[in-house]
Amino acid sequence: MRSQPEWQWLKVSWACSSEWFPHNLLFLLCNINNNNFFSWAEEIMVKSHESNDQVDLHTQLWQECAGLSVKVPRVGDKVFYFPQGHLQQVEVYMKQEGMSDIPSYGLPSKILCKVVCVQLKAEVDTDEVFAQITLIPDCEEPKGSAFRSVPQKIPATSFRKKLTPSDVIKQGGCNLHKKHVDQTFPPLDMSHDAPSQELFAKDLHGKIWNFHHICRGVPKRHILTTGWGKFVSAKRLVVGDTCIFLRGQNCLYVGVQRAVRLNKLSTDLSCVNMQHGILLTALEAINTRTEFTVYYHPRISPSGFIVAYNHFMESLKVNFSPETRVEMVLDEGGEEPEFNLKKFSGTIIGKEDVDPSRWPGSEWQCLKVWWDGTASGDVPPKRVSPWSIQAVVSDGQPQKRSMIGYNNKDKELGMQGEGIRMREVSIPREDKKCRVFGVDMGGHSTSTSNTHPPNQQSSPSYIKVLKHGSFVGRCVEVSRFSGYGGLMWELDRMFGFQGGLVSGSSGWIVTYNNNGDGDANKKLLGDVSWSEFRGVVRKMCICPKEKEEAATWNKISG
């Protein structure tokens, strides 16, 4: 029989960790005097540790393939489930547009749930990662529930390899960076002329792939040769796809992140039928207080429709009103992990319901954002949810400039739902100074020669705006905006472009000059910084876009 201290250790492990319960139960049932029992029990415990390590490495690889900015709930978390987001994911996944007249079946825009089970998986045919999440409706609101990201229990190293044309040709190999190999792969015996080794890597499906790793050539290059072509063919890899290698203490894993999603799997269900099923399943779960399962595809729907309770509640505390400066972090999937997460900055330009008839008042993607340096608006998305962004904080407060002063006499104009209001303007009495289109309309002026520093121009409050071919001009108060984004949307609304001026699809551009007359100093909107523009602009003109100006249009930023 083993010594008393070891017996006490086993008792403590039983009391403190439920993982050891089966082994300790066997310990009580078996003959304690059998010396072979302890070695057998220890072997089982070691294998249990190895199994847990493999599960953890699988989880880390899944997270790398999904994107470092992706958040997945854990068992026990309190979350809000947004049916709208789930329906949108189905449309993208099926490459079909759903029917807007599908009834909501009385479902609320968000459902408070408790996470019962989470399984991280990958599609067999495409390796597209997804999370199978089981939820149960829960009407009890917690004081707070942290949305815990996928934990990293054991140390692991990884690197990403974006495939080049030479990496995907038949009978070719995969060239790797030396620093990546040194950090992740088992070390080679560099005393040989062409050191090599056999690598066995497991994918997210549990399949083992064999690669021959060799260091050869002048200068020395690390290459995956035998076995690599078979992997490329089986996974249908193309130029631009990314392979992710991850290694723990004893295991090597390999994952795939595609640049372009492969065609959807064939199914007898249409997009509309799947959407009906999603809504009816959620309704049944609410009525019967039973579990229901959803499938989250982070590479298809980056904006998660399962949101942590406390994360959602914190987002409600921020006043995301027009012209609030915001930031959003996305994973661009580059080869260098430290540069994968890119921060985008933008300005909120409106707030409206995505589907006011079925989901009135829903927070799902209710904010419209003009992103800096992305006139096309492709990435990030033009519509975002409050929990997907953060307000830019300056001196402890969100950096915000009200778009226009609001009062009881405000009159709402322009594009439906944009949340943009224009103050009613009245002509003052003759004893007050007034400027319309930059021209004095009477009254007595007051000297302002000392209100601005020497050699610094001040822009008039209202700037004249003309549209080519139109005899009637407008005026806009440039000083009330904090960037080009808000100004562009106001001009778009003012001249009835219905969003075409902002997107650049209307065939019209905005120019300005700093002398009020002639075209000698005409420039394209966005040529200079916003602060400089505000100081020099005297007149703006909306005119047809010339071919040579098409490329310059992309310089406009919010």
Tab-separated table of C-alpha atoms in Angstrom, residues 112-303:
chain	number	residue	atom	x	y	z
A	112	LEU	CA	-32.265	36.994	-22.822
A	113	CYS	CA	-30.777	33.503	-22.603
A	114	LYS	CA	-28.359	31.347	-20.652
A	115	VAL	CA	-25.662	29.422	-22.519
A	116	VAL	CA	-26.045	25.679	-21.944
A	117	CYS	CA	-23.492	24.199	-24.359
A	118	VAL	CA	-20.829	25.445	-26.807
A	119	GLN	CA	-19.155	23.272	-29.465
A	120	LEU	CA	-16.514	24.722	-31.795
A	121	LYS	CA	-16.572	22.925	-35.148
A	122	ALA	CA	-15.692	23.241	-38.847
A	123	GLU	CA	-17.598	22.353	-42.014
A	124	VAL	CA	-16.401	19.024	-43.391
A	125	ASP	CA	-16.353	20.140	-47.033
A	126	THR	CA	-15.057	23.701	-46.674
A	127	ASP	CA	-13.287	23.888	-43.286
A	128	GLU	CA	-15.413	26.966	-42.521
A	129	VAL	CA	-15.442	27.301	-38.736
A	130	PHE	CA	-18.697	27.668	-36.817
A	131	ALA	CA	-19.934	27.464	-33.248
A	132	GLN	CA	-22.864	25.285	-32.237
A	133	ILE	CA	-24.408	27.059	-29.258
A	134	THR	CA	-27.288	25.745	-27.163
A	135	LEU	CA	-29.353	28.378	-25.341
A	136	ILE	CA	-32.272	28.398	-22.949
A	137	PRO	CA	-34.487	31.476	-22.496
A	138	ASP	CA	-33.978	33.094	-19.102
A	139	CYS	CA	-36.187	35.920	-17.861
A	140	GLU	CA	-33.985	36.627	-14.829
A	141	GLU	CA	-31.671	39.524	-15.558
A	142	PRO	CA	-28.298	39.146	-13.811
A	143	LYS	CA	-26.348	41.911	-12.120
A	144	GLY	CA	-23.657	41.337	-14.711
A	145	SER	CA	-22.156	38.494	-16.708
A	146	ALA	CA	-18.759	38.837	-18.315
A	147	PHE	CA	-18.525	37.576	-21.864
A	148	ARG	CA	-15.498	35.378	-21.377
A	149	SER	CA	-13.433	34.881	-24.504
A	150	VAL	CA	-12.084	31.457	-25.434
A	151	PRO	CA	-9.527	30.718	-22.671
A	152	GLN	CA	-5.931	29.713	-23.250
A	153	LYS	CA	-5.013	27.190	-20.589
A	154	ILE	CA	-1.745	25.862	-21.961
A	155	PRO	CA	1.098	27.686	-23.742
A	156	ALA	CA	1.128	27.380	-27.514
A	157	THR	CA	2.840	29.095	-30.430
A	158	SER	CA	1.429	29.661	-33.888
A	159	PHE	CA	2.071	31.332	-37.225
A	160	ARG	CA	0.105	32.067	-40.379
A	161	LYS	CA	1.181	31.422	-43.956
A	162	LYS	CA	-0.619	33.270	-46.752
A	163	LEU	CA	-0.336	31.080	-49.825
A	164	THR	CA	1.454	32.342	-52.939
A	165	PRO	CA	1.243	30.932	-56.504
A	166	SER	CA	4.304	28.738	-55.894
A	167	ASP	CA	2.678	27.288	-52.758
A	168	VAL	CA	-0.341	25.879	-54.587
A	169	ILE	CA	1.108	24.479	-57.822
A	170	LYS	CA	1.055	20.719	-58.386
A	171	GLN	CA	4.103	18.844	-57.101
A	172	GLY	CA	5.205	22.049	-55.375
A	173	GLY	CA	6.068	22.815	-51.788
A	174	CYS	CA	5.300	25.491	-49.236
A	175	ASN	CA	8.023	28.012	-48.411
A	176	LEU	CA	8.086	29.140	-44.777
A	177	HIS	CA	9.773	32.018	-42.980
A	178	LYS	CA	12.687	30.980	-40.785
A	179	LYS	CA	11.483	32.950	-37.771
A	180	HIS	CA	8.077	31.244	-37.937
A	181	VAL	CA	9.634	27.798	-38.149
A	182	ASP	CA	12.008	28.514	-35.269
A	183	GLN	CA	9.151	29.709	-33.068
A	184	THR	CA	6.674	26.911	-33.765
A	185	PHE	CA	8.096	23.740	-35.317
A	186	PRO	CA	10.297	21.225	-33.444
A	187	PRO	CA	13.985	22.175	-33.881
A	188	LEU	CA	16.018	20.697	-36.734
A	189	ASP	CA	19.520	19.263	-36.398
A	190	MET	CA	21.343	21.959	-38.370
A	191	SER	CA	24.615	20.003	-38.324
A	192	HIS	CA	23.410	18.201	-41.477
A	193	ASP	CA	23.661	19.704	-44.958
A	194	ALA	CA	19.917	19.405	-45.531
A	195	PRO	CA	18.285	18.796	-42.137
A	196	SER	CA	14.751	17.442	-42.294
A	197	GLN	CA	12.007	15.957	-40.168
A	198	GLU	CA	8.551	14.450	-40.439
A	199	LEU	CA	5.682	16.556	-39.087
A	200	PHE	CA	2.257	15.228	-38.155
A	201	ALA	CA	-0.404	17.925	-37.889
A	202	LYS	CA	-4.037	17.497	-36.857
A	203	ASP	CA	-6.788	19.605	-38.431
A	204	LEU	CA	-10.058	20.733	-36.827
A	205	HIS	CA	-11.751	17.499	-37.920
A	206	GLY	CA	-9.159	15.371	-36.121
A	207	LYS	CA	-7.522	14.139	-39.347
A	208	ILE	CA	-3.721	13.759	-39.268
A	209	TRP	CA	-1.643	15.221	-42.127
A	210	ASN	CA	1.982	14.218	-42.722
A	211	PHE	CA	4.429	16.851	-44.033
A	212	HIS	CA	8.128	16.464	-44.822
A	213	HIS	CA	9.939	19.536	-43.516
A	214	ILE	CA	13.372	20.231	-44.983
A	215	CYS	CA	15.843	23.117	-44.877
A	216	ARG	CA	17.869	23.319	-48.086
A	217	GLY	CA	19.193	25.541	-50.868
A	218	VAL	CA	21.417	28.616	-50.921
A	219	PRO	CA	20.478	30.553	-48.976
A	220	LYS	CA	18.798	28.012	-46.718
A	221	ARG	CA	15.026	27.842	-47.067
A	222	HIS	CA	12.448	25.989	-44.966
A	223	ILE	CA	10.056	24.032	-47.194
A	224	LEU	CA	7.177	21.608	-46.675
A	225	THR	CA	7.515	19.053	-49.476
A	226	THR	CA	6.075	15.519	-49.442
A	227	GLY	CA	2.479	15.546	-48.217
A	228	TRP	CA	1.943	19.256	-48.855
A	229	GLY	CA	0.484	18.805	-52.347
A	230	LYS	CA	-2.007	16.270	-51.047
A	231	PHE	CA	-3.086	18.717	-48.339
A	232	VAL	CA	-3.544	21.554	-50.851
A	233	SER	CA	-5.576	19.355	-53.174
A	234	ALA	CA	-7.789	17.920	-50.442
A	235	LYS	CA	-8.509	21.317	-48.917
A	236	ARG	CA	-8.940	22.969	-52.354
A	237	LEU	CA	-6.553	25.746	-51.374
A	238	VAL	CA	-5.904	28.670	-53.719
A	239	VAL	CA	-3.669	31.727	-53.795
A	240	GLY	CA	-4.602	34.102	-50.977
A	241	ASP	CA	-5.836	31.406	-48.582
A	242	THR	CA	-4.068	31.234	-45.234
A	243	CYS	CA	-2.768	28.163	-43.399
A	244	ILE	CA	-2.391	28.388	-39.626
A	245	PHE	CA	0.080	26.163	-37.782
A	246	LEU	CA	-0.243	25.883	-34.002
A	247	ARG	CA	1.897	23.807	-31.661
A	248	GLY	CA	1.595	22.974	-28.004
A	249	GLN	CA	4.034	20.926	-26.000
A	250	ASN	CA	3.546	17.677	-27.914
A	251	CYS	CA	0.946	18.341	-30.625
A	252	LEU	CA	0.956	20.212	-33.937
A	253	TYR	CA	-2.266	21.495	-35.481
A	254	VAL	CA	-3.045	22.975	-38.897
A	255	GLY	CA	-6.056	25.100	-39.852
A	256	VAL	CA	-7.351	26.936	-42.917
A	257	GLN	CA	-8.707	30.450	-43.335
A	258	ARG	CA	-10.036	31.095	-46.830
A	259	ALA	CA	-9.731	34.387	-48.661
A	260	VAL	CA	-12.958	33.679	-50.557
A	261	ARG	CA	-15.724	31.505	-49.203
A	262	LEU	CA	-16.424	28.334	-51.155
A	263	ASN	CA	-19.878	27.658	-52.565
A	264	LYS	CA	-22.506	26.765	-50.020
A	265	LEU	CA	-23.415	23.175	-49.422
A	266	SER	CA	-26.374	21.857	-51.370
A	267	THR	CA	-29.549	21.707	-49.342
A	268	ASP	CA	-33.207	21.043	-49.967
A	269	LEU	CA	-34.155	23.952	-47.709
A	270	SER	CA	-34.543	27.449	-49.110
A	271	CYS	CA	-33.373	30.558	-47.311
A	272	VAL	CA	-36.960	31.502	-46.481
A	273	ASN	CA	-37.760	28.052	-45.046
A	274	MET	CA	-34.668	28.183	-42.857
A	275	GLN	CA	-35.631	31.634	-41.593
A	276	HIS	CA	-39.142	30.469	-40.760
A	277	GLY	CA	-37.628	27.537	-38.881
A	278	ILE	CA	-35.302	29.804	-36.881
A	279	LEU	CA	-38.122	32.064	-35.739
A	280	LEU	CA	-40.518	29.224	-34.893
A	281	THR	CA	-37.806	27.360	-32.962
A	282	ALA	CA	-37.041	30.432	-30.852
A	283	LEU	CA	-40.756	31.030	-30.259
A	284	GLU	CA	-41.256	27.443	-29.087
A	285	ALA	CA	-38.284	27.739	-26.753
A	286	ILE	CA	-39.690	30.884	-25.144
A	287	ASN	CA	-43.173	29.411	-24.703
A	288	THR	CA	-41.965	26.098	-23.265
A	289	ARG	CA	-38.773	27.254	-21.505
A	290	THR	CA	-36.768	24.640	-23.369
A	291	GLU	CA	-33.352	24.648	-25.004
A	292	PHE	CA	-32.740	25.585	-28.636
A	293	THR	CA	-29.587	25.469	-30.741
A	294	VAL	CA	-28.144	28.099	-33.064
A	295	TYR	CA	-25.146	28.014	-35.400
A	296	TYR	CA	-22.837	31.007	-35.505
A	297	HIS	CA	-20.496	31.373	-38.510
A	298	PRO	CA	-18.018	34.140	-37.583
A	299	ARG	CA	-16.390	34.305	-41.027
A	300	ILE	CA	-19.809	34.807	-42.635
A	301	SER	CA	-21.364	37.075	-40.030
A	302	PRO	CA	-18.595	39.002	-38.203
A	303	SER	CA	-21.141	40.908	-36.122
